[in-house]
Amino acid sequence: MVLLEPVSADDPRARTMLAAYFQMRGEAFPTGQTYRPVFPDASAFTPPAGVFLVLVDDDGNDVGCGGIRRIDAGERGSRYEVKHLYVDPSTRGRGWGRLLLEGLESRASEWGAADLVLDTHHTLEAAGALYARSGFTPIEPYNDNPNATRWYGKTLR
């Protein structure tokens, strides 16, 4: 059974998954542009301010990660932001990205979030499709992330 395990964002397991994510993003980033990865501050991903999850496959291998962190409230109230959603390429197509996203959304809802937001890059086409299938819609930029070209939001309550 696939599991979602909460870990500290500075745990070695989280760092390994984040390093794989950052490497994949750096390799796929458009030529002539610089990808600027930043390892997250673990305190931003500590409940109830946030959570960081590692996706564990049936064999006990860490194969993905993602987190949410509380950000400044929006027009409708409390907001959480999805960060660093990643599933190892060898495991894609199994619905595990959606499982991870749903796990993060569930925690944001439990903590009273009105909205869940995220930023991404237009080159991450599969991620964009996942967000659309999961009910996210385009929104105006809410941050100045130099790695982002698209922003999405989802109403939770």
XYZ file of N, CA, C and O in Angstrom, residues 18 23 37 39 45 47 65 70-71 74 80 89 98 121:
56
model
N 13.699 16.159 -2.391
C 13.806 17.532 -2.896
C 14.979 17.681 -3.858
O 14.854 18.349 -4.888
N 16.865 18.636 -9.250
C 17.669 18.208 -10.397
C 16.803 18.074 -11.643
O 17.165 18.553 -12.714
N 16.702 26.790 -7.210
C 16.065 25.988 -6.164
C 16.404 26.518 -4.773
O 17.488 27.046 -4.543
N 15.944 25.070 -0.785
C 15.437 24.093 0.166
C 14.547 24.822 1.174
O 14.895 25.904 1.642
N 6.853 24.160 7.437
C 6.153 22.915 7.108
C 5.914 22.068 8.362
O 5.906 20.842 8.301
N 3.188 21.331 11.376
C 1.781 21.542 11.696
C 1.589 22.490 12.874
O 2.360 22.448 13.819
N 7.323 13.538 -3.034
C 7.188 14.432 -1.895
C 6.321 15.623 -2.255
O 6.009 15.859 -3.424
N 1.311 27.592 5.285
C 0.378 28.700 5.405
C 1.070 29.967 4.900
O 2.230 30.211 5.195
N 0.334 30.743 4.114
C 0.833 32.024 3.624
C -0.159 33.108 4.049
O -1.183 32.803 4.671
N -5.874 35.451 2.072
C -6.403 36.071 0.865
C -7.740 36.726 1.157
O -8.153 36.849 2.316
N -3.244 28.213 2.167
C -2.049 27.376 2.191
C -1.544 27.265 0.761
O -2.327 27.280 -0.184
N 9.885 10.027 -11.807
C 9.404 9.741 -13.167
C 9.102 8.264 -13.426
O 8.185 7.948 -14.187
N -1.734 12.594 -7.797
C -3.062 13.039 -7.334
C -3.274 12.644 -5.880
O -3.809 13.419 -5.085
N 5.602 26.246 -13.375
C 6.200 26.730 -14.620
C 5.450 26.093 -15.786
O 5.059 24.914 -15.720
